[in-house]
Amino acid sequence: MELLKQMCESHAPPGYEDEMIKLMKREFERVGASVQLDKLGNVIAKKGEGRPIVMITAHMDEVGFVVKHIDKDGFIWFIPIGGLYDPTIYNERVVLHGKEKVYGVIGSKPPHIMEEEELKKLPKWKSMFIDVGASGKKEVEKLGIRVGTPITFDREFKRLNENVVTGKAMDDRVGCRVLVDVMERVKDFKGTLYAVATVQEEVGLKGARVSAYRIKPDVAFVIDVGFAKSPGSEEKEIDTELGKGPIITYVEARGAGLISDPYLTKWLTEVAKKERVPYQVDVTTGGMTDGAVIAITGEGIPCVSIGVPCRYIHSPVEVVDIRDVRNTSKLLVKAIERGVPEVFPV
């Protein structure tokens, strides 16, 4: 739990993942893996030698913002980086990563002076700004804040009950936690196991493309978050839940994302049944993972997407069940130790 807390409270917007890079390097080395960083910033951990070559991945970056403009009064205008829903960022606390960490709040026009028609509309990010308490542009610049300064949510990791926790960046720090756990627990595997903590997933799956090209694995497992139902979502849209186990996703984004390899997927579900690991299955109409680019790297890589159920994805209050994180780790450890089969059709 403490390591997941450290991960979620680290700040790693796309392209500025340094805090998570250092943390993942430290943790991979702690569990006895050899570690390398590539030129883009992916953290690549390795154990074993020979074939098969198995790659498991999760991304380090989180949705955030970047400074677009600082006005004469010291208010900071920004653009979102990654898929943020405008109402979820309204009046949130943020951290601006200048020379030091600078804390601010996202403000907007007060409702007291809005026209009736304005009050009926959902807030848009273009009407929002960040207030760091400065009295002018020069004061902001003295804080080391410039156009291009990255920004993240300012949220603490909190336990809601014995099993359920909330915080920012559960997407995909839960996956990063699984990577460390799997690298620590896999003992009996004849082959090479790579765990890759990728960068820039939220802005085009960029790190995964680079790492898959470098490693050329025989198979890949992508760990990310998956949808968990909550009020407002119909069962026909989302029927996967917190506490019911990892989600094996057959199809992402109506096929625009990863279509998980059917042979590898069938084998993985059989492992889950034999090892009595609870699991769920899903197909999604939106959202995709690093698997979308890994699968089409080189001559093609059989790949499966595994999601930790999560509520309120891409918000500062994402919610997960720790039991799902543990069962995701358990499923991968059992699958890898059983030995990855040939997954190509005969």
PDB file of C-alpha atoms in Angstrom, residues 18-248:
ATOM      1  CA  ASP A  18      11.315  12.182 -13.990  1.00  0.00           C
ATOM      2  CA  GLU A  19       9.838  11.526 -10.527  1.00  0.00           C
ATOM      3  CA  MET A  20       8.352   8.215 -11.617  1.00  0.00           C
ATOM      4  CA  ILE A  21      11.429   7.272 -13.641  1.00  0.00           C
ATOM      5  CA  LYS A  22      13.585   7.563 -10.506  1.00  0.00           C
ATOM      6  CA  LEU A  23      11.056   5.666  -8.398  1.00  0.00           C
ATOM      7  CA  MET A  24      10.636   2.807 -10.882  1.00  0.00           C
ATOM      8  CA  LYS A  25      14.386   2.475 -11.386  1.00  0.00           C
ATOM      9  CA  ARG A  26      14.846   2.260  -7.618  1.00  0.00           C
ATOM     10  CA  GLU A  27      12.124  -0.368  -7.199  1.00  0.00           C
ATOM     11  CA  PHE A  28      13.223  -2.544 -10.117  1.00  0.00           C
ATOM     12  CA  GLU A  29      16.774  -2.549  -8.768  1.00  0.00           C
ATOM     13  CA  ARG A  30      15.458  -3.393  -5.298  1.00  0.00           C
ATOM     14  CA  VAL A  31      13.836  -6.589  -6.608  1.00  0.00           C
ATOM     15  CA  GLY A  32      17.023  -7.690  -8.359  1.00  0.00           C
ATOM     16  CA  ALA A  33      16.322  -6.759 -11.976  1.00  0.00           C
ATOM     17  CA  SER A  34      18.871  -5.199 -14.305  1.00  0.00           C
ATOM     18  CA  VAL A  35      17.617  -1.768 -15.359  1.00  0.00           C
ATOM     19  CA  GLN A  36      18.166   0.479 -18.361  1.00  0.00           C
ATOM     20  CA  LEU A  37      16.612   3.732 -19.536  1.00  0.00           C
ATOM     21  CA  ASP A  38      16.097   4.432 -23.213  1.00  0.00           C
ATOM     22  CA  LYS A  39      16.394   7.840 -24.862  1.00  0.00           C
ATOM     23  CA  LEU A  40      12.682   8.595 -24.491  1.00  0.00           C
ATOM     24  CA  GLY A  41      12.650   7.788 -20.768  1.00  0.00           C
ATOM     25  CA  ASN A  42      11.136   4.290 -20.647  1.00  0.00           C
ATOM     26  CA  VAL A  43      12.413   2.289 -17.658  1.00  0.00           C
ATOM     27  CA  ILE A  44      13.282  -1.224 -18.837  1.00  0.00           C
ATOM     28  CA  ALA A  45      13.813  -3.962 -16.234  1.00  0.00           C
ATOM     29  CA  LYS A  46      15.059  -7.424 -17.171  1.00  0.00           C
ATOM     30  CA  LYS A  47      15.350 -10.840 -15.541  1.00  0.00           C
ATOM     31  CA  GLY A  48      16.534 -14.075 -17.140  1.00  0.00           C
ATOM     32  CA  GLU A  49      17.880 -14.999 -20.567  1.00  0.00           C
ATOM     33  CA  GLY A  50      16.778 -16.887 -23.658  1.00  0.00           C
ATOM     34  CA  ARG A  51      13.371 -17.528 -25.201  1.00  0.00           C
ATOM     35  CA  PRO A  52      10.533 -16.925 -24.891  1.00  0.00           C
ATOM     36  CA  ILE A  53      10.845 -13.186 -24.416  1.00  0.00           C
ATOM     37  CA  VAL A  54       7.886 -11.855 -22.420  1.00  0.00           C
ATOM     38  CA  MET A  55       7.227  -8.141 -22.003  1.00  0.00           C
ATOM     39  CA  ILE A  56       4.843  -6.674 -19.429  1.00  0.00           C
ATOM     40  CA  THR A  57       4.148  -2.949 -19.544  1.00  0.00           C
ATOM     41  CA  ALA A  58       2.395  -0.156 -17.668  1.00  0.00           C
ATOM     42  CA  HIS A  59       2.670   3.578 -18.206  1.00  0.00           C
ATOM     43  CA  MET A  60       4.130   6.093 -15.770  1.00  0.00           C
ATOM     44  CA  ASP A  61       2.604   9.305 -17.096  1.00  0.00           C
ATOM     45  CA  GLU A  62      -0.627  10.917 -15.945  1.00  0.00           C
ATOM     46  CA  VAL A  63      -3.052  13.377 -17.494  1.00  0.00           C
ATOM     47  CA  GLY A  64      -2.194  16.987 -16.717  1.00  0.00           C
ATOM     48  CA  PHE A  65      -1.763  20.450 -18.156  1.00  0.00           C
ATOM     49  CA  VAL A  66       0.858  22.822 -19.517  1.00  0.00           C
ATOM     50  CA  VAL A  67       1.163  26.610 -19.211  1.00  0.00           C
ATOM     51  CA  LYS A  68      -0.023  28.423 -22.342  1.00  0.00           C
ATOM     52  CA  HIS A  69      -0.005  32.087 -21.249  1.00  0.00           C
ATOM     53  CA  ILE A  70       0.657  34.290 -18.205  1.00  0.00           C
ATOM     54  CA  ASP A  71      -1.356  37.511 -18.189  1.00  0.00           C
ATOM     55  CA  LYS A  72      -0.281  40.884 -16.755  1.00  0.00           C
ATOM     56  CA  ASP A  73      -2.244  40.272 -13.548  1.00  0.00           C
ATOM     57  CA  GLY A  74      -0.408  37.015 -12.834  1.00  0.00           C
ATOM     58  CA  PHE A  75      -3.141  34.589 -13.820  1.00  0.00           C
ATOM     59  CA  ILE A  76      -1.984  31.503 -15.702  1.00  0.00           C
ATOM     60  CA  TRP A  77      -3.818  30.108 -18.698  1.00  0.00           C
ATOM     61  CA  PHE A  78      -3.254  26.494 -19.655  1.00  0.00           C
ATOM     62  CA  ILE A  79      -4.087  23.679 -22.033  1.00  0.00           C
ATOM     63  CA  PRO A  80      -4.910  20.087 -21.001  1.00  0.00           C
ATOM     64  CA  ILE A  81      -2.474  17.295 -21.837  1.00  0.00           C
ATOM     65  CA  GLY A  82      -4.299  13.998 -22.285  1.00  0.00           C
ATOM     66  CA  GLY A  83      -7.989  13.190 -22.242  1.00  0.00           C
ATOM     67  CA  LEU A  84      -9.479  15.361 -19.514  1.00  0.00           C
ATOM     68  CA  TYR A  85     -13.197  16.068 -19.103  1.00  0.00           C
ATOM     69  CA  ASP A  86     -13.573  19.796 -18.446  1.00  0.00           C
ATOM     70  CA  PRO A  87     -15.992  19.704 -15.447  1.00  0.00           C
ATOM     71  CA  THR A  88     -13.653  17.403 -13.484  1.00  0.00           C
ATOM     72  CA  ILE A  89     -10.884  20.024 -13.393  1.00  0.00           C
ATOM     73  CA  TYR A  90     -13.037  22.964 -12.269  1.00  0.00           C
ATOM     74  CA  ASN A  91     -11.830  24.492  -8.943  1.00  0.00           C
ATOM     75  CA  GLU A  92      -9.179  21.802  -8.420  1.00  0.00           C
ATOM     76  CA  ARG A  93      -5.843  22.278  -6.656  1.00  0.00           C
ATOM     77  CA  VAL A  94      -2.783  21.901  -8.893  1.00  0.00           C
ATOM     78  CA  VAL A  95       1.011  21.821  -8.757  1.00  0.00           C
ATOM     79  CA  LEU A  96       3.086  23.793 -11.262  1.00  0.00           C
ATOM     80  CA  HIS A  97       6.546  22.347 -11.782  1.00  0.00           C
ATOM     81  CA  GLY A  98       8.802  25.387 -12.124  1.00  0.00           C
ATOM     82  CA  LYS A  99      12.151  25.837 -10.350  1.00  0.00           C
ATOM     83  CA  GLU A 100      10.353  24.416  -7.334  1.00  0.00           C
ATOM     84  CA  LYS A 101       6.837  23.075  -6.909  1.00  0.00           C
ATOM     85  CA  VAL A 102       4.347  25.943  -6.936  1.00  0.00           C
ATOM     86  CA  TYR A 103       0.807  25.339  -5.688  1.00  0.00           C
ATOM     87  CA  GLY A 104      -2.241  26.894  -7.273  1.00  0.00           C
ATOM     88  CA  VAL A 105      -5.957  26.541  -7.841  1.00  0.00           C
ATOM     89  CA  ILE A 106      -7.979  26.408 -11.035  1.00  0.00           C
ATOM     90  CA  GLY A 107     -10.410  29.294 -11.038  1.00  0.00           C
ATOM     91  CA  SER A 108     -13.109  30.610 -13.327  1.00  0.00           C
ATOM     92  CA  LYS A 109     -15.693  33.361 -13.518  1.00  0.00           C
ATOM     93  CA  PRO A 110     -17.756  33.395 -10.272  1.00  0.00           C
ATOM     94  CA  PRO A 111     -21.323  32.111 -10.678  1.00  0.00           C
ATOM     95  CA  HIS A 112     -22.625  35.230  -8.896  1.00  0.00           C
ATOM     96  CA  ILE A 113     -21.859  37.387 -11.937  1.00  0.00           C
ATOM     97  CA  MET A 114     -22.809  34.879 -14.633  1.00  0.00           C
ATOM     98  CA  GLU A 115     -25.803  35.392 -16.861  1.00  0.00           C
ATOM     99  CA  GLU A 116     -28.552  32.776 -16.587  1.00  0.00           C
ATOM    100  CA  GLU A 117     -27.521  31.169 -19.878  1.00  0.00           C
ATOM    101  CA  GLU A 118     -23.915  30.862 -18.692  1.00  0.00           C
ATOM    102  CA  LEU A 119     -25.030  29.055 -15.543  1.00  0.00           C
ATOM    103  CA  LYS A 120     -26.750  26.389 -17.630  1.00  0.00           C
ATOM    104  CA  LYS A 121     -23.562  25.502 -19.507  1.00  0.00           C
ATOM    105  CA  LEU A 122     -20.887  23.072 -18.384  1.00  0.00           C
ATOM    106  CA  PRO A 123     -17.586  24.822 -17.603  1.00  0.00           C
ATOM    107  CA  LYS A 124     -14.971  24.667 -20.377  1.00  0.00           C
ATOM    108  CA  TRP A 125     -11.224  24.605 -19.811  1.00  0.00           C
ATOM    109  CA  LYS A 126     -10.725  27.597 -22.094  1.00  0.00           C
ATOM    110  CA  SER A 127     -12.581  29.762 -19.558  1.00  0.00           C
ATOM    111  CA  MET A 128     -10.453  28.537 -16.636  1.00  0.00           C
ATOM    112  CA  PHE A 129      -7.159  29.871 -15.304  1.00  0.00           C
ATOM    113  CA  ILE A 130      -4.716  29.092 -12.495  1.00  0.00           C
ATOM    114  CA  ASP A 131      -4.245  31.379  -9.505  1.00  0.00           C
ATOM    115  CA  VAL A 132      -0.945  31.012  -7.609  1.00  0.00           C
ATOM    116  CA  GLY A 133      -1.542  34.094  -5.467  1.00  0.00           C
ATOM    117  CA  ALA A 134       0.732  36.306  -7.561  1.00  0.00           C
ATOM    118  CA  SER A 135       0.089  40.013  -8.142  1.00  0.00           C
ATOM    119  CA  GLY A 136       1.545  40.157 -11.637  1.00  0.00           C
ATOM    120  CA  LYS A 137       3.376  38.408 -14.462  1.00  0.00           C
ATOM    121  CA  LYS A 138       6.873  39.168 -13.142  1.00  0.00           C
ATOM    122  CA  GLU A 139       6.063  37.578  -9.792  1.00  0.00           C
ATOM    123  CA  VAL A 140       4.934  34.405 -11.572  1.00  0.00           C
ATOM    124  CA  GLU A 141       8.101  34.324 -13.665  1.00  0.00           C
ATOM    125  CA  LYS A 142      10.252  34.673 -10.524  1.00  0.00           C
ATOM    126  CA  LEU A 143       8.709  31.373  -9.405  1.00  0.00           C
ATOM    127  CA  GLY A 144      10.244  29.716 -12.461  1.00  0.00           C
ATOM    128  CA  ILE A 145       6.938  29.411 -14.284  1.00  0.00           C
ATOM    129  CA  ARG A 146       7.051  29.916 -18.043  1.00  0.00           C
ATOM    130  CA  VAL A 147       5.098  28.961 -21.130  1.00  0.00           C
ATOM    131  CA  GLY A 148       5.522  25.178 -21.308  1.00  0.00           C
ATOM    132  CA  THR A 149       5.727  24.570 -17.545  1.00  0.00           C
ATOM    133  CA  PRO A 150       3.984  21.246 -16.754  1.00  0.00           C
ATOM    134  CA  ILE A 151       1.108  21.069 -14.278  1.00  0.00           C
ATOM    135  CA  THR A 152      -0.485  18.184 -12.359  1.00  0.00           C
ATOM    136  CA  PHE A 153      -3.332  17.705  -9.900  1.00  0.00           C
ATOM    137  CA  ASP A 154      -2.559  18.213  -6.205  1.00  0.00           C
ATOM    138  CA  ARG A 155      -4.260  15.248  -4.536  1.00  0.00           C
ATOM    139  CA  GLU A 156      -3.286  12.915  -1.709  1.00  0.00           C
ATOM    140  CA  PHE A 157      -3.718   9.152  -1.748  1.00  0.00           C
ATOM    141  CA  LYS A 158      -6.536   8.233   0.648  1.00  0.00           C
ATOM    142  CA  ARG A 159      -8.069   5.006   1.923  1.00  0.00           C
ATOM    143  CA  LEU A 160     -11.884   4.998   1.678  1.00  0.00           C
ATOM    144  CA  ASN A 161     -12.302   1.678   3.489  1.00  0.00           C
ATOM    145  CA  GLU A 162     -10.320  -1.501   4.125  1.00  0.00           C
ATOM    146  CA  ASN A 163      -9.974  -2.309   0.426  1.00  0.00           C
ATOM    147  CA  VAL A 164     -10.836   0.803  -1.579  1.00  0.00           C
ATOM    148  CA  VAL A 165      -8.492   3.748  -2.150  1.00  0.00           C
ATOM    149  CA  THR A 166      -8.671   7.014  -4.063  1.00  0.00           C
ATOM    150  CA  GLY A 167      -6.188   9.468  -5.497  1.00  0.00           C
ATOM    151  CA  LYS A 168      -4.829  10.967  -8.661  1.00  0.00           C
ATOM    152  CA  ALA A 169      -2.963   8.936 -11.275  1.00  0.00           C
ATOM    153  CA  MET A 170      -4.277   5.495 -10.330  1.00  0.00           C
ATOM    154  CA  ASP A 171      -4.165   5.393 -14.134  1.00  0.00           C
ATOM    155  CA  ASP A 172      -1.643   3.902 -14.373  1.00  0.00           C
ATOM    156  CA  ARG A 173       0.299   3.769 -11.131  1.00  0.00           C
ATOM    157  CA  VAL A 174      -1.646   0.629 -10.239  1.00  0.00           C
ATOM    158  CA  GLY A 175      -0.093  -0.925 -13.346  1.00  0.00           C
ATOM    159  CA  CYS A 176       3.360   0.270 -12.297  1.00  0.00           C
ATOM    160  CA  ARG A 177       2.823  -1.320  -8.888  1.00  0.00           C
ATOM    161  CA  VAL A 178       1.900  -4.591 -10.598  1.00  0.00           C
ATOM    162  CA  LEU A 179       5.116  -4.466 -12.661  1.00  0.00           C
ATOM    163  CA  VAL A 180       7.264  -4.269  -9.535  1.00  0.00           C
ATOM    164  CA  ASP A 181       5.290  -7.020  -7.823  1.00  0.00           C
ATOM    165  CA  VAL A 182       5.554  -9.390 -10.789  1.00  0.00           C
ATOM    166  CA  MET A 183       9.291  -8.811 -11.186  1.00  0.00           C
ATOM    167  CA  GLU A 184       9.749  -9.556  -7.489  1.00  0.00           C
ATOM    168  CA  ARG A 185       7.550 -12.664  -7.344  1.00  0.00           C
ATOM    169  CA  VAL A 186       8.272 -14.550 -10.578  1.00  0.00           C
ATOM    170  CA  LYS A 187      10.843 -17.190  -9.666  1.00  0.00           C
ATOM    171  CA  ASP A 188      10.421 -20.143 -11.999  1.00  0.00           C
ATOM    172  CA  PHE A 189      10.470 -18.871 -15.574  1.00  0.00           C
ATOM    173  CA  LYS A 190      12.753 -20.210 -18.278  1.00  0.00           C
ATOM    174  CA  GLY A 191      13.124 -17.281 -20.618  1.00  0.00           C
ATOM    175  CA  THR A 192      13.572 -13.515 -20.513  1.00  0.00           C
ATOM    176  CA  LEU A 193      11.115 -11.339 -18.642  1.00  0.00           C
ATOM    177  CA  TYR A 194      11.028  -7.618 -19.347  1.00  0.00           C
ATOM    178  CA  ALA A 195       8.980  -5.133 -17.335  1.00  0.00           C
ATOM    179  CA  VAL A 196       8.709  -1.758 -19.028  1.00  0.00           C
ATOM    180  CA  ALA A 197       7.400   1.382 -17.340  1.00  0.00           C
ATOM    181  CA  THR A 198       6.518   3.498 -20.353  1.00  0.00           C
ATOM    182  CA  VAL A 199       6.319   7.243 -20.933  1.00  0.00           C
ATOM    183  CA  GLN A 200       3.829   9.377 -22.852  1.00  0.00           C
ATOM    184  CA  GLU A 201       1.002   6.851 -23.067  1.00  0.00           C
ATOM    185  CA  GLU A 202      -1.616   9.522 -22.462  1.00  0.00           C
ATOM    186  CA  VAL A 203      -0.504  11.479 -25.526  1.00  0.00           C
ATOM    187  CA  GLY A 204      -0.245   8.832 -28.223  1.00  0.00           C
ATOM    188  CA  LEU A 205       1.228   5.621 -26.746  1.00  0.00           C
ATOM    189  CA  LYS A 206       4.691   6.887 -27.646  1.00  0.00           C
ATOM    190  CA  GLY A 207       6.888   5.116 -25.110  1.00  0.00           C
ATOM    191  CA  ALA A 208       5.420   1.694 -25.834  1.00  0.00           C
ATOM    192  CA  ARG A 209       6.146   2.032 -29.532  1.00  0.00           C
ATOM    193  CA  VAL A 210       9.828   2.677 -28.831  1.00  0.00           C
ATOM    194  CA  SER A 211      10.258  -0.050 -26.194  1.00  0.00           C
ATOM    195  CA  ALA A 212       8.510  -2.777 -28.192  1.00  0.00           C
ATOM    196  CA  TYR A 213      10.721  -2.009 -31.193  1.00  0.00           C
ATOM    197  CA  ARG A 214      13.801  -2.351 -28.987  1.00  0.00           C
ATOM    198  CA  ILE A 215      12.826  -5.538 -27.118  1.00  0.00           C
ATOM    199  CA  LYS A 216      11.005  -7.448 -29.879  1.00  0.00           C
ATOM    200  CA  PRO A 217       9.147  -9.719 -27.431  1.00  0.00           C
ATOM    201  CA  ASP A 218       7.446 -12.975 -28.338  1.00  0.00           C
ATOM    202  CA  VAL A 219       4.357 -11.936 -26.357  1.00  0.00           C
ATOM    203  CA  ALA A 220       3.287  -8.875 -24.385  1.00  0.00           C
ATOM    204  CA  PHE A 221       0.897  -8.175 -21.521  1.00  0.00           C
ATOM    205  CA  VAL A 222      -0.254  -4.589 -21.043  1.00  0.00           C
ATOM    206  CA  ILE A 223      -1.466  -3.548 -17.591  1.00  0.00           C
ATOM    207  CA  ASP A 224      -3.613  -0.431 -17.372  1.00  0.00           C
ATOM    208  CA  VAL A 225      -6.877   0.559 -15.734  1.00  0.00           C
ATOM    209  CA  GLY A 226     -10.275  -0.601 -16.957  1.00  0.00           C
ATOM    210  CA  PHE A 227     -13.766   0.773 -16.530  1.00  0.00           C
ATOM    211  CA  ALA A 228     -15.669   0.057 -13.300  1.00  0.00           C
ATOM    212  CA  LYS A 229     -19.363   0.781 -13.167  1.00  0.00           C
ATOM    213  CA  SER A 230     -20.802   3.617 -11.117  1.00  0.00           C
ATOM    214  CA  PRO A 231     -24.130   5.499 -11.048  1.00  0.00           C
ATOM    215  CA  GLY A 232     -24.936   6.907 -14.469  1.00  0.00           C
ATOM    216  CA  SER A 233     -23.486   4.006 -16.445  1.00  0.00           C
ATOM    217  CA  GLU A 234     -25.876   1.360 -17.726  1.00  0.00           C
ATOM    218  CA  GLU A 235     -25.030  -2.334 -17.359  1.00  0.00           C
ATOM    219  CA  LYS A 236     -25.022  -2.741 -21.135  1.00  0.00           C
ATOM    220  CA  GLU A 237     -22.294  -0.057 -21.271  1.00  0.00           C
ATOM    221  CA  ILE A 238     -20.176  -1.046 -18.258  1.00  0.00           C
ATOM    222  CA  ASP A 239     -20.722  -4.238 -16.279  1.00  0.00           C
ATOM    223  CA  THR A 240     -17.209  -4.645 -14.884  1.00  0.00           C
ATOM    224  CA  GLU A 241     -16.887  -3.783 -11.195  1.00  0.00           C
ATOM    225  CA  LEU A 242     -14.500  -2.992  -8.384  1.00  0.00           C
ATOM    226  CA  GLY A 243     -13.475  -6.014  -6.347  1.00  0.00           C
ATOM    227  CA  LYS A 244     -14.316  -8.624  -8.994  1.00  0.00           C
ATOM    228  CA  GLY A 245     -10.793  -9.105 -10.348  1.00  0.00           C
ATOM    229  CA  PRO A 246      -8.711  -7.926 -13.309  1.00  0.00           C
ATOM    230  CA  ILE A 247     -10.417  -7.202 -16.622  1.00  0.00           C
ATOM    231  CA  ILE A 248      -9.220  -9.095 -19.687  1.00  0.00           C
TER     232      ILE A 248
END
